[in-house]
Every structure is written in C-alpha cells, then in structure tokens.
Amino acid sequence: MRVPKHLLRLHQLTAQELESILTLARVIKDKTRRGVPHRSLEGKVLAMIFEKASTRTRVSFEVGMYQLGGTAIYLEAHTTQLGRGESVADTARVMSRYVDGVMIRAYSHSAVEEFAAHSSVPVINGLTDRFHPCQILGDLLTIQEKLGDPR
C-alpha cells in the first residue's frame, strides 16, 4: 500500500488506500481490545501543534502513540517560535529534524498546507477551517463496525 506522505484532506486518498487504513485500524483496535501489543511506532515521535485546543484530539493522538509504542509531544502554537514570528516554512524544516511526524490542529488550512510543503516528515491535519480527515476516518470506522460495509 502506498501511504500518502501527508494526510491533509480525505479526498487525496484512493478508495484502496482508504480501505487499507480502515482495515489496519480495525486490526489494531481488535488487538488493543484483546490486550495484544501493537508496537508499530516503537521509538517514533509525533509533534502535536495546537493553534486551537481540543481535549479529544490531544488525548486520542497521545493515547494512540503510546499504545503503538511511540511518544507524542504537545505544543501550543503560541508557545513555539511560530508564536514569536518564525515562518511556518522555517518551523516545518527545523521540526522535521527532530520528530517523525507532525499533527497540526489549526485555524487555517493554508497554514497546514504550507507546513506540509516544507516538512520532510508526514503531516496530519488534526482539524482546519476546511477539512477534518481524522474525524471522518473515525466516523467511517464506526459506521462499518455498527452497520457493516455499506457497499
């Protein structure tokens, strides 16, 4: 499966990629329910940049990284160099040297697009003014679990 480098909007995924992601999510969820470790992100670090706070987004990403063997770092945008006037491009380039992925919850989708354009690690859109791909993926997984495959 070719996984997109960045997950900025859901319609960038092919039907096959979308189904692969949902299948993997079901496998991981089942293993977690049964107490079987799934350490696929062992040693990986995810930076989580929040322009707007969200308890659910923060907890879900932190717990997910922990359960998969990785570490999540919580950053409020206003306490980083972004809040001191550093460009999005510079922040993306520097952060890419230290972490394995970045999740951004931002007001402006264009800021997330710009960050991704200058990042050498995968960028995940945690919510913007235009798209919320992780929420849609979660909703699709729930629909499949509750109602079965809609096809």
PDB file of C-alpha atoms in Angstrom:
ATOM      1  CA  MET A   1       0.000   0.000   0.000  1.00  0.00           C
ATOM      2  CA  ARG A   2       1.261   3.464  -0.890  1.00  0.00           C
ATOM      3  CA  VAL A   3       0.534   5.649   2.107  1.00  0.00           C
ATOM      4  CA  PRO A   4       0.370   9.359   1.295  1.00  0.00           C
ATOM      5  CA  LYS A   5       3.193  11.336   2.824  1.00  0.00           C
ATOM      6  CA  HIS A   6       0.731  13.792   4.347  1.00  0.00           C
ATOM      7  CA  LEU A   7      -2.897  13.411   5.412  1.00  0.00           C
ATOM      8  CA  LEU A   8      -4.319  16.867   4.798  1.00  0.00           C
ATOM      9  CA  ARG A   9      -7.732  16.037   3.323  1.00  0.00           C
ATOM     10  CA  LEU A  10      -9.553  12.776   2.849  1.00  0.00           C
ATOM     11  CA  HIS A  11     -10.183  13.096  -0.885  1.00  0.00           C
ATOM     12  CA  GLN A  12      -6.439  12.773  -1.534  1.00  0.00           C
ATOM     13  CA  LEU A  13      -6.777   9.044  -0.736  1.00  0.00           C
ATOM     14  CA  THR A  14      -7.724   6.425  -3.290  1.00  0.00           C
ATOM     15  CA  ALA A  15     -10.537   4.014  -2.417  1.00  0.00           C
ATOM     16  CA  GLN A  16      -7.926   1.278  -1.930  1.00  0.00           C
ATOM     17  CA  GLU A  17      -5.833   3.444   0.420  1.00  0.00           C
ATOM     18  CA  LEU A  18      -8.914   4.384   2.414  1.00  0.00           C
ATOM     19  CA  GLU A  19      -9.941   0.740   2.790  1.00  0.00           C
ATOM     20  CA  SER A  20      -6.373  -0.231   3.775  1.00  0.00           C
ATOM     21  CA  ILE A  21      -6.350   2.413   6.509  1.00  0.00           C
ATOM     22  CA  LEU A  22      -9.728   1.291   7.850  1.00  0.00           C
ATOM     23  CA  THR A  23      -8.681  -2.378   7.771  1.00  0.00           C
ATOM     24  CA  LEU A  24      -5.479  -1.598   9.671  1.00  0.00           C
ATOM     25  CA  ALA A  25      -7.467   0.455  12.195  1.00  0.00           C
ATOM     26  CA  ARG A  26      -9.809  -2.498  12.790  1.00  0.00           C
ATOM     27  CA  VAL A  27      -6.850  -4.865  13.291  1.00  0.00           C
ATOM     28  CA  ILE A  28      -5.136  -2.517  15.752  1.00  0.00           C
ATOM     29  CA  LYS A  29      -8.390  -1.856  17.614  1.00  0.00           C
ATOM     30  CA  ASP A  30      -9.069  -5.597  17.907  1.00  0.00           C
ATOM     31  CA  LYS A  31      -5.544  -6.315  19.182  1.00  0.00           C
ATOM     32  CA  THR A  32      -5.825  -3.496  21.717  1.00  0.00           C
ATOM     33  CA  ARG A  33      -9.173  -4.850  22.935  1.00  0.00           C
ATOM     34  CA  ARG A  34      -7.580  -8.286  23.425  1.00  0.00           C
ATOM     35  CA  GLY A  35      -4.509  -6.848  25.193  1.00  0.00           C
ATOM     36  CA  VAL A  36      -2.142  -7.770  22.353  1.00  0.00           C
ATOM     37  CA  PRO A  37       0.619  -5.159  21.955  1.00  0.00           C
ATOM     38  CA  HIS A  38       0.933  -3.497  18.556  1.00  0.00           C
ATOM     39  CA  ARG A  39       4.224  -1.599  18.702  1.00  0.00           C
ATOM     40  CA  SER A  40       4.402  -0.401  15.089  1.00  0.00           C
ATOM     41  CA  LEU A  41       5.501   3.111  16.105  1.00  0.00           C
ATOM     42  CA  GLU A  42       8.156   1.987  18.597  1.00  0.00           C
ATOM     43  CA  GLY A  43      10.726   4.751  19.013  1.00  0.00           C
ATOM     44  CA  LYS A  44       8.803   7.239  16.844  1.00  0.00           C
ATOM     45  CA  VAL A  45       7.957  10.779  17.966  1.00  0.00           C
ATOM     46  CA  LEU A  46       4.886  12.764  16.912  1.00  0.00           C
ATOM     47  CA  ALA A  47       4.795  16.526  17.470  1.00  0.00           C
ATOM     48  CA  MET A  48       1.270  17.823  18.003  1.00  0.00           C
ATOM     49  CA  ILE A  49       0.876  21.538  17.261  1.00  0.00           C
ATOM     50  CA  PHE A  50      -2.351  23.109  18.504  1.00  0.00           C
ATOM     51  CA  GLU A  51      -3.461  26.594  17.479  1.00  0.00           C
ATOM     52  CA  LYS A  52      -6.838  25.755  18.984  1.00  0.00           C
ATOM     53  CA  ALA A  53      -7.151  23.471  21.971  1.00  0.00           C
ATOM     54  CA  SER A  54      -9.025  20.174  21.889  1.00  0.00           C
ATOM     55  CA  THR A  55      -9.140  17.656  24.697  1.00  0.00           C
ATOM     56  CA  ARG A  56     -10.383  14.831  22.446  1.00  0.00           C
ATOM     57  CA  THR A  57      -7.801  15.397  19.719  1.00  0.00           C
ATOM     58  CA  ARG A  58      -4.942  15.666  22.191  1.00  0.00           C
ATOM     59  CA  VAL A  59      -5.945  12.599  24.192  1.00  0.00           C
ATOM     60  CA  SER A  60      -6.687  10.442  21.143  1.00  0.00           C
ATOM     61  CA  PHE A  61      -3.338  11.181  19.491  1.00  0.00           C
ATOM     62  CA  GLU A  62      -1.343  10.852  22.737  1.00  0.00           C
ATOM     63  CA  VAL A  63      -3.012   7.566  23.695  1.00  0.00           C
ATOM     64  CA  GLY A  64      -2.692   6.247  20.150  1.00  0.00           C
ATOM     65  CA  MET A  65       1.030   6.996  20.034  1.00  0.00           C
ATOM     66  CA  TYR A  66       1.515   5.428  23.475  1.00  0.00           C
ATOM     67  CA  GLN A  67      -0.410   2.271  22.544  1.00  0.00           C
ATOM     68  CA  LEU A  68       1.631   1.916  19.345  1.00  0.00           C
ATOM     69  CA  GLY A  69       4.949   2.347  21.178  1.00  0.00           C
ATOM     70  CA  GLY A  70       5.674   5.962  20.254  1.00  0.00           C
ATOM     71  CA  THR A  71       5.780   9.289  22.031  1.00  0.00           C
ATOM     72  CA  ALA A  72       3.679  12.400  21.446  1.00  0.00           C
ATOM     73  CA  ILE A  73       4.827  15.933  22.240  1.00  0.00           C
ATOM     74  CA  TYR A  74       2.126  18.552  22.888  1.00  0.00           C
ATOM     75  CA  LEU A  75       2.923  22.053  21.620  1.00  0.00           C
ATOM     76  CA  GLU A  76       0.699  25.109  21.771  1.00  0.00           C
ATOM     77  CA  ALA A  77       1.442  27.201  18.689  1.00  0.00           C
ATOM     78  CA  HIS A  78       1.642  30.426  20.690  1.00  0.00           C
ATOM     79  CA  THR A  79       4.405  28.975  22.907  1.00  0.00           C
ATOM     80  CA  THR A  80       6.584  27.938  19.951  1.00  0.00           C
ATOM     81  CA  GLN A  81       8.665  30.005  17.558  1.00  0.00           C
ATOM     82  CA  LEU A  82       5.536  30.233  15.391  1.00  0.00           C
ATOM     83  CA  GLY A  83       4.069  32.422  18.119  1.00  0.00           C
ATOM     84  CA  ARG A  84       7.167  34.611  18.028  1.00  0.00           C
ATOM     85  CA  GLY A  85       7.047  35.347  14.329  1.00  0.00           C
ATOM     86  CA  GLU A  86       9.107  32.496  12.856  1.00  0.00           C
ATOM     87  CA  SER A  87       7.790  31.495   9.455  1.00  0.00           C
ATOM     88  CA  VAL A  88       5.753  28.338   9.020  1.00  0.00           C
ATOM     89  CA  ALA A  89       8.346  27.133   6.489  1.00  0.00           C
ATOM     90  CA  ASP A  90      11.258  27.534   8.927  1.00  0.00           C
ATOM     91  CA  THR A  91       9.352  25.851  11.735  1.00  0.00           C
ATOM     92  CA  ALA A  92       8.477  22.913   9.462  1.00  0.00           C
ATOM     93  CA  ARG A  93      12.072  22.467   8.319  1.00  0.00           C
ATOM     94  CA  VAL A  94      13.502  22.601  11.844  1.00  0.00           C
ATOM     95  CA  MET A  95      10.841  20.398  13.411  1.00  0.00           C
ATOM     96  CA  SER A  96      11.365  17.791  10.667  1.00  0.00           C
ATOM     97  CA  ARG A  97      14.879  17.246  12.001  1.00  0.00           C
ATOM     98  CA  TYR A  98      13.641  16.187  15.430  1.00  0.00           C
ATOM     99  CA  VAL A  99      10.381  14.285  15.010  1.00  0.00           C
ATOM    100  CA  ASP A 100       8.983  11.525  12.822  1.00  0.00           C
ATOM    101  CA  GLY A 101       5.625  13.162  12.148  1.00  0.00           C
ATOM    102  CA  VAL A 102       3.583  16.270  12.902  1.00  0.00           C
ATOM    103  CA  MET A 103      -0.131  16.622  13.646  1.00  0.00           C
ATOM    104  CA  ILE A 104      -1.478  20.154  13.338  1.00  0.00           C
ATOM    105  CA  ARG A 105      -4.818  21.488  14.572  1.00  0.00           C
ATOM    106  CA  ALA A 106      -5.030  24.954  13.050  1.00  0.00           C
ATOM    107  CA  TYR A 107      -7.449  27.704  12.166  1.00  0.00           C
ATOM    108  CA  SER A 108      -6.271  27.990   8.567  1.00  0.00           C
ATOM    109  CA  HIS A 109      -5.950  25.082   6.167  1.00  0.00           C
ATOM    110  CA  SER A 110      -3.457  27.092   4.124  1.00  0.00           C
ATOM    111  CA  ALA A 111      -1.079  27.136   7.120  1.00  0.00           C
ATOM    112  CA  VAL A 112      -1.191  23.324   7.313  1.00  0.00           C
ATOM    113  CA  GLU A 113      -0.623  23.092   3.543  1.00  0.00           C
ATOM    114  CA  GLU A 114       2.377  25.426   3.852  1.00  0.00           C
ATOM    115  CA  PHE A 115       3.779  23.435   6.783  1.00  0.00           C
ATOM    116  CA  ALA A 116       3.450  20.199   4.794  1.00  0.00           C
ATOM    117  CA  ALA A 117       5.116  21.763   1.748  1.00  0.00           C
ATOM    118  CA  HIS A 118       8.256  22.433   3.807  1.00  0.00           C
ATOM    119  CA  SER A 119       8.208  19.339   6.034  1.00  0.00           C
ATOM    120  CA  SER A 120      10.314  16.277   5.318  1.00  0.00           C
ATOM    121  CA  VAL A 121       8.175  14.160   7.684  1.00  0.00           C
ATOM    122  CA  PRO A 122       4.478  13.248   7.365  1.00  0.00           C
ATOM    123  CA  VAL A 123       1.984  15.930   8.388  1.00  0.00           C
ATOM    124  CA  ILE A 124      -1.510  15.073   9.636  1.00  0.00           C
ATOM    125  CA  ASN A 125      -4.342  17.591   9.585  1.00  0.00           C
ATOM    126  CA  GLY A 126      -5.932  17.414  13.048  1.00  0.00           C
ATOM    127  CA  LEU A 127      -8.575  19.987  12.032  1.00  0.00           C
ATOM    128  CA  THR A 128      -8.647  23.154   9.956  1.00  0.00           C
ATOM    129  CA  ASP A 129     -11.260  25.569   8.721  1.00  0.00           C
ATOM    130  CA  ARG A 130     -11.754  23.345   5.656  1.00  0.00           C
ATOM    131  CA  PHE A 131     -11.028  19.708   6.477  1.00  0.00           C
ATOM    132  CA  HIS A 132     -11.108  17.208   9.359  1.00  0.00           C
ATOM    133  CA  PRO A 133      -9.843  13.930   7.822  1.00  0.00           C
ATOM    134  CA  CYS A 134      -9.144  12.098  11.086  1.00  0.00           C
ATOM    135  CA  GLN A 135     -12.712  12.670  12.289  1.00  0.00           C
ATOM    136  CA  ILE A 136     -14.083  11.342   9.010  1.00  0.00           C
ATOM    137  CA  LEU A 137     -11.859   8.255   9.222  1.00  0.00           C
ATOM    138  CA  GLY A 138     -13.116   7.625  12.760  1.00  0.00           C
ATOM    139  CA  ASP A 139     -16.712   8.095  11.639  1.00  0.00           C
ATOM    140  CA  LEU A 140     -16.262   5.695   8.709  1.00  0.00           C
ATOM    141  CA  LEU A 141     -14.743   3.069  11.010  1.00  0.00           C
ATOM    142  CA  THR A 142     -17.671   3.418  13.417  1.00  0.00           C
ATOM    143  CA  ILE A 143     -20.208   3.131  10.589  1.00  0.00           C
ATOM    144  CA  GLN A 144     -18.520  -0.049   9.322  1.00  0.00           C
ATOM    145  CA  GLU A 145     -18.444  -1.521  12.831  1.00  0.00           C
ATOM    146  CA  LYS A 146     -22.085  -0.716  13.576  1.00  0.00           C
ATOM    147  CA  LEU A 147     -23.725  -1.194  10.176  1.00  0.00           C
ATOM    148  CA  GLY A 148     -21.287  -3.312   8.189  1.00  0.00           C
ATOM    149  CA  ASP A 149     -19.729  -2.456   4.868  1.00  0.00           C
ATOM    150  CA  PRO A 150     -22.058  -0.001   3.077  1.00  0.00           C
ATOM    151  CA  ARG A 151     -21.230  -1.436  -0.371  1.00  0.00           C
TER     152      ARG A 151
END
